[in-house]
């Protein structure tokens, strides 16, 4: 059996930062949107090819250390009791790593889709539960698209509207660790009170299905800029290149330019950011599982 799927990256069209919960994680309100810039995952079972004692295996050039997809396979087997043949999942990384586009979470969610299809155990609730145990950003990615994320990002509500913008993605050479950015946000006193976060949620809900440019705000951005002041210059260049909105993606350091006119996004890329990608929003079909 050979199956493949894409793991679309996500952008936070807006992110409002709330107080810390007892477990140390921050509450937030965010519209998360999957985009066409995506990793590719392929699942093959290892019948005959794996040899005696074969185990599940993950190949992911470009990512050192433990891979979230390995944990996703372990958790899927444990939660469902699935005892199918060992699988090999190969990941073709196209999303920048540790860059604020939730590549690891997207890969883990994509792996769950592949395993669900391979095993025939396609219970969405079970997948959601496994996803929530893997990380706050994973549940939103099990079905790519557009969601309103609340809680610590784990309470996911699908919201309508496919925004018609082009997304210029400007990666950065040096990664930023999400935990460091949240710590910096605390140090700077950025998080809102619970009441203020409620207010942001009401504003976002009122604006749906569209999020006006003025609400396209990332409240983690000042923390990312504090740790990487050079991003100010990238933001200014993206804006000067014609972006309607320039913002840091998630915890950064990737910078995004949102262009209502997709052609303008490509023109800006070609003139000012050669080598960078222009993506567009994508819905659930962006995560379809296909026979390879
Ligand atoms: P988020 O926005 O969810 O915080 P991010 O985009 O900032 O995520 P990732 O690309 O998900 O960051 O990588 C975060 C860390 O996860 C990296 O240090 C990386 O080593 C580890 N990691 C584990 N598995 C993966 C994977 N499949 N792809 C990318 N990173 C992975």
GROMACS .gro file of C-alpha atoms and ligand atoms in nm:
model
  323
    1UNK     CA    1   0.000   0.000   0.000
    2UNK     CA    2   0.124   0.347  -0.088
    3UNK     CA    3  -0.064   0.660   0.008
    4UNK     CA    4   0.027   1.024  -0.008
    5UNK     CA    5  -0.102   1.357   0.113
    6UNK     CA    6   0.008   1.714   0.153
    7UNK     CA    7   0.066   1.888   0.485
    8UNK     CA    8  -0.032   2.249   0.419
    9UNK     CA    9   0.138   2.509   0.634
   10UNK     CA   10  -0.077   2.750   0.829
   11UNK     CA   11  -0.071   3.120   0.869
   12UNK     CA   12  -0.231   3.312   1.153
   13UNK     CA   13  -0.436   3.576   0.976
   14UNK     CA   14  -0.476   3.727   1.321
   15UNK     CA   15  -0.353   3.619   1.661
   16UNK     CA   16  -0.464   3.774   1.989
   17UNK     CA   17  -0.266   3.668   2.293
   18UNK     CA   18  -0.437   3.600   2.624
   19UNK     CA   19  -0.339   3.503   2.976
   20UNK     CA   20  -0.141   3.199   3.083
   21UNK     CA   21  -0.334   2.898   3.206
   22UNK     CA   22  -0.242   2.687   3.507
   23UNK     CA   23  -0.059   2.444   3.275
   24UNK     CA   24   0.169   2.729   3.161
   25UNK     CA   25   0.018   2.758   2.813
   26UNK     CA   26  -0.130   3.082   2.679
   27UNK     CA   27  -0.486   3.130   2.572
   28UNK     CA   28  -0.530   3.282   2.231
   29UNK     CA   29  -0.781   3.377   1.967
   30UNK     CA   30  -0.664   3.320   1.613
   31UNK     CA   31  -0.793   3.273   1.263
   32UNK     CA   32  -0.568   3.007   1.119
   33UNK     CA   33  -0.566   2.953   0.747
   34UNK     CA   34  -0.402   2.664   0.561
   35UNK     CA   35  -0.204   2.763   0.255
   36UNK     CA   36  -0.078   2.587  -0.056
   37UNK     CA   37   0.284   2.589   0.062
   38UNK     CA   38   0.296   2.232   0.194
   39UNK     CA   39   0.514   1.936   0.286
   40UNK     CA   40   0.453   1.607   0.102
   41UNK     CA   41   0.408   1.287   0.299
   42UNK     CA   42   0.410   0.933   0.162
   43UNK     CA   43   0.313   0.624   0.359
   44UNK     CA   44   0.423   0.277   0.252
   45UNK     CA   45   0.377  -0.040   0.448
   46UNK     CA   46   0.687  -0.247   0.491
   47UNK     CA   47   0.542  -0.589   0.413
   48UNK     CA   48   0.831  -0.804   0.295
   49UNK     CA   49   1.061  -0.501   0.262
   50UNK     CA   50   1.105  -0.428   0.628
   51UNK     CA   51   1.264  -0.759   0.729
   52UNK     CA   52   1.218  -0.937   1.059
   53UNK     CA   53   1.158  -0.703   1.351
   54UNK     CA   54   1.076  -0.412   1.120
   55UNK     CA   55   0.942  -0.108   1.300
   56UNK     CA   56   0.760   0.203   1.195
   57UNK     CA   57   1.003   0.444   1.037
   58UNK     CA   58   1.002   0.814   0.951
   59UNK     CA   59   1.238   0.969   0.697
   60UNK     CA   60   1.247   1.346   0.709
   61UNK     CA   61   1.561   1.500   0.561
   62UNK     CA   62   1.620   1.848   0.701
   63UNK     CA   63   1.478   1.784   1.047
   64UNK     CA   64   1.717   1.652   1.311
   65UNK     CA   65   1.616   1.488   1.634
   66UNK     CA   66   1.281   1.344   1.730
   67UNK     CA   67   1.012   1.385   1.468
   68UNK     CA   68   0.656   1.463   1.571
   69UNK     CA   69   0.539   1.218   1.303
   70UNK     CA   70   0.708   0.930   1.491
   71UNK     CA   71   0.508   1.023   1.799
   72UNK     CA   72   0.192   1.054   1.588
   73UNK     CA   73   0.234   0.695   1.465
   74UNK     CA   74   0.295   0.566   1.820
   75UNK     CA   75  -0.007   0.751   1.958
   76UNK     CA   76  -0.229   0.640   1.670
   77UNK     CA   77  -0.140   0.275   1.730
   78UNK     CA   78  -0.187   0.311   2.107
   79UNK     CA   79  -0.521   0.494   2.083
   80UNK     CA   80  -0.679   0.276   1.817
   81UNK     CA   81  -0.512  -0.060   1.889
   82UNK     CA   82  -0.425  -0.080   1.520
   83UNK     CA   83  -0.170  -0.357   1.466
   84UNK     CA   84  -0.118  -0.322   1.091
   85UNK     CA   85   0.221  -0.387   0.926
   86UNK     CA   86   0.500  -0.145   1.017
   87UNK     CA   87   0.484   0.165   0.802
   88UNK     CA   88   0.740   0.399   0.661
   89UNK     CA   89   0.645   0.766   0.626
   90UNK     CA   90   0.870   0.978   0.407
   91UNK     CA   91   0.845   1.356   0.435
   92UNK     CA   92   0.951   1.593   0.163
   93UNK     CA   93   0.997   1.916   0.365
   94UNK     CA   94   0.897   2.229   0.179
   95UNK     CA   95   0.781   2.434   0.477
   96UNK     CA   96   1.051   2.627   0.658
   97UNK     CA   97   1.138   2.457   0.990
   98UNK     CA   98   1.085   2.631   1.325
   99UNK     CA   99   0.953   2.925   1.129
  100UNK     CA  100   0.603   2.987   1.262
  101UNK     CA  101   0.412   2.796   0.994
  102UNK     CA  102   0.346   2.492   1.213
  103UNK     CA  103   0.525   2.253   0.980
  104UNK     CA  104   0.575   1.986   1.245
  105UNK     CA  105   0.211   2.006   1.350
  106UNK     CA  106   0.097   1.994   0.986
  107UNK     CA  107   0.313   1.685   0.925
  108UNK     CA  108   0.174   1.512   1.235
  109UNK     CA  109  -0.184   1.590   1.129
  110UNK     CA  110  -0.111   1.466   0.776
  111UNK     CA  111   0.038   1.145   0.919
  112UNK     CA  112  -0.284   1.089   1.115
  113UNK     CA  113  -0.485   1.124   0.793
  114UNK     CA  114  -0.260   0.871   0.620
  115UNK     CA  115  -0.280   0.625   0.912
  116UNK     CA  116  -0.658   0.663   0.933
  117UNK     CA  117  -0.688   0.571   0.567
  118UNK     CA  118  -0.431   0.290   0.586
  119UNK     CA  119  -0.606   0.132   0.885
  120UNK     CA  120  -0.964   0.207   0.782
  121UNK     CA  121  -1.012   0.368   1.126
  122UNK     CA  122  -1.132   0.708   1.010
  123UNK     CA  123  -1.310   0.826   1.323
  124UNK     CA  124  -1.269   1.206   1.327
  125UNK     CA  125  -1.324   1.233   1.703
  126UNK     CA  126  -1.048   0.984   1.779
  127UNK     CA  127  -0.815   1.162   1.539
  128UNK     CA  128  -0.893   1.494   1.703
  129UNK     CA  129  -0.816   1.353   2.046
  130UNK     CA  130  -0.482   1.209   1.934
  131UNK     CA  131  -0.405   1.538   1.758
  132UNK     CA  132  -0.477   1.741   2.073
  133UNK     CA  133  -0.230   1.523   2.265
  134UNK     CA  134   0.041   1.593   2.008
  135UNK     CA  135   0.032   1.971   2.033
  136UNK     CA  136  -0.194   2.273   2.043
  137UNK     CA  137  -0.156   2.345   1.671
  138UNK     CA  138  -0.223   1.989   1.551
  139UNK     CA  139  -0.606   1.959   1.582
  140UNK     CA  140  -0.662   2.257   1.352
  141UNK     CA  141  -0.460   2.085   1.082
  142UNK     CA  142  -0.626   1.743   1.075
  143UNK     CA  143  -0.861   1.891   0.818
  144UNK     CA  144  -0.687   2.181   0.648
  145UNK     CA  145  -0.884   2.499   0.589
  146UNK     CA  146  -0.986   2.803   0.783
  147UNK     CA  147  -1.055   2.784   1.155
  148UNK     CA  148  -1.116   3.002   1.453
  149UNK     CA  149  -0.885   2.865   1.720
  150UNK     CA  150  -0.943   2.945   2.086
  151UNK     CA  151  -0.838   2.784   2.414
  152UNK     CA  152  -0.465   2.731   2.371
  153UNK     CA  153  -0.529   2.680   2.000
  154UNK     CA  154  -0.684   2.340   2.058
  155UNK     CA  155  -1.050   2.447   2.044
  156UNK     CA  156  -1.110   2.458   1.674
  157UNK     CA  157  -1.416   2.586   1.495
  158UNK     CA  158  -1.434   2.576   1.115
  159UNK     CA  159  -1.528   2.915   0.979
  160UNK     CA  160  -1.654   3.004   0.634
  161UNK     CA  161  -1.492   3.211   0.368
  162UNK     CA  162  -1.190   3.144   0.155
  163UNK     CA  163  -1.000   3.468   0.150
  164UNK     CA  164  -0.882   3.571  -0.192
  165UNK     CA  165  -0.532   3.681  -0.121
  166UNK     CA  166  -0.187   3.586  -0.228
  167UNK     CA  167   0.057   3.519   0.055
  168UNK     CA  168   0.418   3.616   0.005
  169UNK     CA  169   0.626   3.395   0.237
  170UNK     CA  170   0.964   3.539   0.336
  171UNK     CA  171   1.157   3.287   0.545
  172UNK     CA  172   1.443   3.378   0.774
  173UNK     CA  173   1.780   3.206   0.796
  174UNK     CA  174   1.775   3.168   1.174
  175UNK     CA  175   1.487   2.986   1.341
  176UNK     CA  176   1.299   3.106   1.648
  177UNK     CA  177   1.179   2.867   1.913
  178UNK     CA  178   0.811   2.911   1.990
  179UNK     CA  179   0.870   2.874   2.365
  180UNK     CA  180   1.128   3.156   2.360
  181UNK     CA  181   0.885   3.388   2.184
  182UNK     CA  182   0.608   3.322   2.437
  183UNK     CA  183   0.857   3.378   2.720
  184UNK     CA  184   0.959   3.709   2.564
  185UNK     CA  185   0.592   3.804   2.525
  186UNK     CA  186   0.547   3.748   2.899
  187UNK     CA  187   0.860   3.947   2.978
  188UNK     CA  188   0.724   4.236   2.771
  189UNK     CA  189   0.384   4.207   2.940
  190UNK     CA  190   0.206   4.152   2.607
  191UNK     CA  191  -0.072   3.906   2.702
  192UNK     CA  192  -0.422   4.049   2.734
  193UNK     CA  193  -0.646   3.987   3.031
  194UNK     CA  194  -0.919   3.725   2.993
  195UNK     CA  195  -1.177   4.004   2.951
  196UNK     CA  196  -0.973   4.174   2.677
  197UNK     CA  197  -0.929   3.842   2.500
  198UNK     CA  198  -1.308   3.796   2.507
  199UNK     CA  199  -1.340   4.135   2.346
  200UNK     CA  200  -1.099   4.037   2.068
  201UNK     CA  201  -1.298   3.719   2.014
  202UNK     CA  202  -1.619   3.919   1.980
  203UNK     CA  203  -1.451   4.150   1.727
  204UNK     CA  204  -1.329   3.856   1.520
  205UNK     CA  205  -1.669   3.686   1.527
  206UNK     CA  206  -1.842   4.007   1.421
  207UNK     CA  207  -1.602   4.045   1.129
  208UNK     CA  208  -1.642   3.692   0.991
  209UNK     CA  209  -1.638   3.569   0.724
  210UNK     CA  210  -1.390   3.840   0.630
  211UNK     CA  211  -1.114   3.969   0.850
  212UNK     CA  212  -1.048   4.333   0.762
  213UNK     CA  213  -0.686   4.435   0.724
  214UNK     CA  214  -0.703   4.634   1.048
  215UNK     CA  215  -0.775   4.312   1.240
  216UNK     CA  216  -0.487   4.123   1.076
  217UNK     CA  217  -0.269   4.163   1.381
  218UNK     CA  218  -0.026   3.922   1.541
  219UNK     CA  219   0.017   4.002   1.909
  220UNK     CA  220   0.323   3.775   1.930
  221UNK     CA  221   0.496   3.995   1.675
  222UNK     CA  222   0.651   4.244   1.922
  223UNK     CA  223   0.809   3.950   2.106
  224UNK     CA  224   0.949   3.804   1.782
  225UNK     CA  225   1.083   4.150   1.688
  226UNK     CA  226   1.238   4.194   2.029
  227UNK     CA  227   1.434   3.871   1.976
  228UNK     CA  228   1.504   3.938   1.605
  229UNK     CA  229   1.510   4.318   1.550
  230UNK     CA  230   1.616   4.267   1.187
  231UNK     CA  231   1.265   4.144   1.109
  232UNK     CA  232   1.147   4.508   1.130
  233UNK     CA  233   1.336   4.571   0.808
  234UNK     CA  234   1.183   4.265   0.637
  235UNK     CA  235   0.834   4.379   0.741
  236UNK     CA  236   0.900   4.727   0.603
  237UNK     CA  237   1.030   4.583   0.275
  238UNK     CA  238   0.726   4.356   0.237
  239UNK     CA  239   0.495   4.652   0.297
  240UNK     CA  240   0.694   4.870   0.056
  241UNK     CA  241   0.664   4.594  -0.204
  242UNK     CA  242   0.289   4.651  -0.200
  243UNK     CA  243   0.152   4.408   0.060
  244UNK     CA  244  -0.183   4.513   0.206
  245UNK     CA  245  -0.072   4.356   0.534
  246UNK     CA  246   0.278   4.259   0.648
  247UNK     CA  247   0.306   4.049   0.960
  248UNK     CA  248   0.518   3.791   1.134
  249UNK     CA  249   0.378   3.440   1.098
  250UNK     CA  250   0.281   3.285   1.432
  251UNK     CA  251   0.583   3.294   1.660
  252UNK     CA  252   0.805   3.385   1.362
  253UNK     CA  253   1.053   3.442   1.221
  254UNK     CA  254   0.885   3.396   0.880
  255UNK     CA  255   0.736   3.723   0.751
  256UNK     CA  256   0.416   3.719   0.547
  257UNK     CA  257   0.278   3.968   0.300
  258UNK     CA  258  -0.095   3.943   0.236
  259UNK     CA  259  -0.196   4.081  -0.104
  260UNK     CA  260  -0.560   4.111  -0.202
  261UNK     CA  261  -0.437   4.092  -0.560
  262UNK     CA  262  -0.252   3.763  -0.615
  263UNK     CA  263  -0.080   3.889  -0.926
  264UNK     CA  264   0.062   4.174  -0.721
  265UNK     CA  265   0.203   3.919  -0.474
  266UNK     CA  266   0.383   3.739  -0.755
  267UNK     CA  267   0.507   4.065  -0.905
  268UNK     CA  268   0.642   4.174  -0.564
  269UNK     CA  269   0.814   3.838  -0.523
  270UNK     CA  270   0.971   3.855  -0.868
  271UNK     CA  271   1.095   4.212  -0.820
  272UNK     CA  272   1.194   4.221  -0.454
  273UNK     CA  273   1.202   3.872  -0.304
  274UNK     CA  274   1.338   3.633  -0.567
  275UNK     CA  275   1.342   3.273  -0.446
  276UNK     CA  276   1.055   3.331  -0.202
  277UNK     CA  277   0.723   3.153  -0.239
  278UNK     CA  278   0.378   3.292  -0.307
  279UNK     CA  279   0.106   3.070  -0.160
  280UNK     CA  280  -0.270   3.096  -0.153
  281UNK     CA  281  -0.532   2.988   0.097
  282UNK     CA  282  -0.649   2.628   0.066
  283UNK     CA  283  -0.943   2.430   0.205
  284UNK     CA  284  -0.992   2.066   0.309
  285UNK     CA  285  -0.907   1.930  -0.037
  286UNK     CA  286  -0.552   2.053   0.029
  287UNK     CA  287  -0.515   1.755   0.264
  288UNK     CA  288  -0.673   1.481   0.053
  289UNK     CA  289  -0.525   1.135   0.089
  290UNK     CA  290  -0.453   0.975  -0.248
  291UNK     CA  291  -0.317   0.640  -0.362
  292UNK     CA  292   0.045   0.693  -0.465
  293LIG     P1  293   0.466   2.628   1.548
  293LIG     O1  294   0.421   2.741   1.463
  293LIG     O2  295   0.367   2.516   1.564
  293LIG     O3  296   0.530   2.666   1.676
  293LIG     P2  297   0.698   2.622   1.390
  293LIG     O4  298   0.657   2.640   1.247
  293LIG     O5  299   0.754   2.738   1.459
  293LIG     O6  300   0.579   2.557   1.469
  293LIG     P3  301   0.811   2.364   1.329
  293LIG     O7  302   0.859   2.374   1.188
  293LIG     O8  303   0.688   2.287   1.354
  293LIG     O9  304   0.803   2.507   1.395
  293LIG    O10  305   0.934   2.306   1.413
  293LIG     C1  306   0.942   2.321   1.554
  293LIG     C2  307   1.038   2.215   1.608
  293LIG    O11  308   0.979   2.086   1.590
  293LIG     C3  309   1.171   2.212   1.538
  293LIG    O12  310   1.270   2.238   1.634
  293LIG     C4  311   1.186   2.072   1.482
  293LIG    O13  312   1.310   2.013   1.510
  293LIG     C5  313   1.076   1.991   1.550
  293LIG     N1  314   1.009   1.897   1.458
  293LIG     C6  315   0.968   1.773   1.488
  293LIG     N2  316   0.909   1.715   1.383
  293LIG     C7  317   0.909   1.803   1.283
  293LIG     C8  318   0.863   1.802   1.148
  293LIG     N3  319   0.803   1.693   1.096
  293LIG     N4  320   0.879   1.914   1.075
  293LIG     C9  321   0.938   2.023   1.128
  293LIG     N5  322   0.985   2.028   1.252
  293LIG    C10  323   0.972   1.922   1.331
   0.00000   0.00000   0.00000
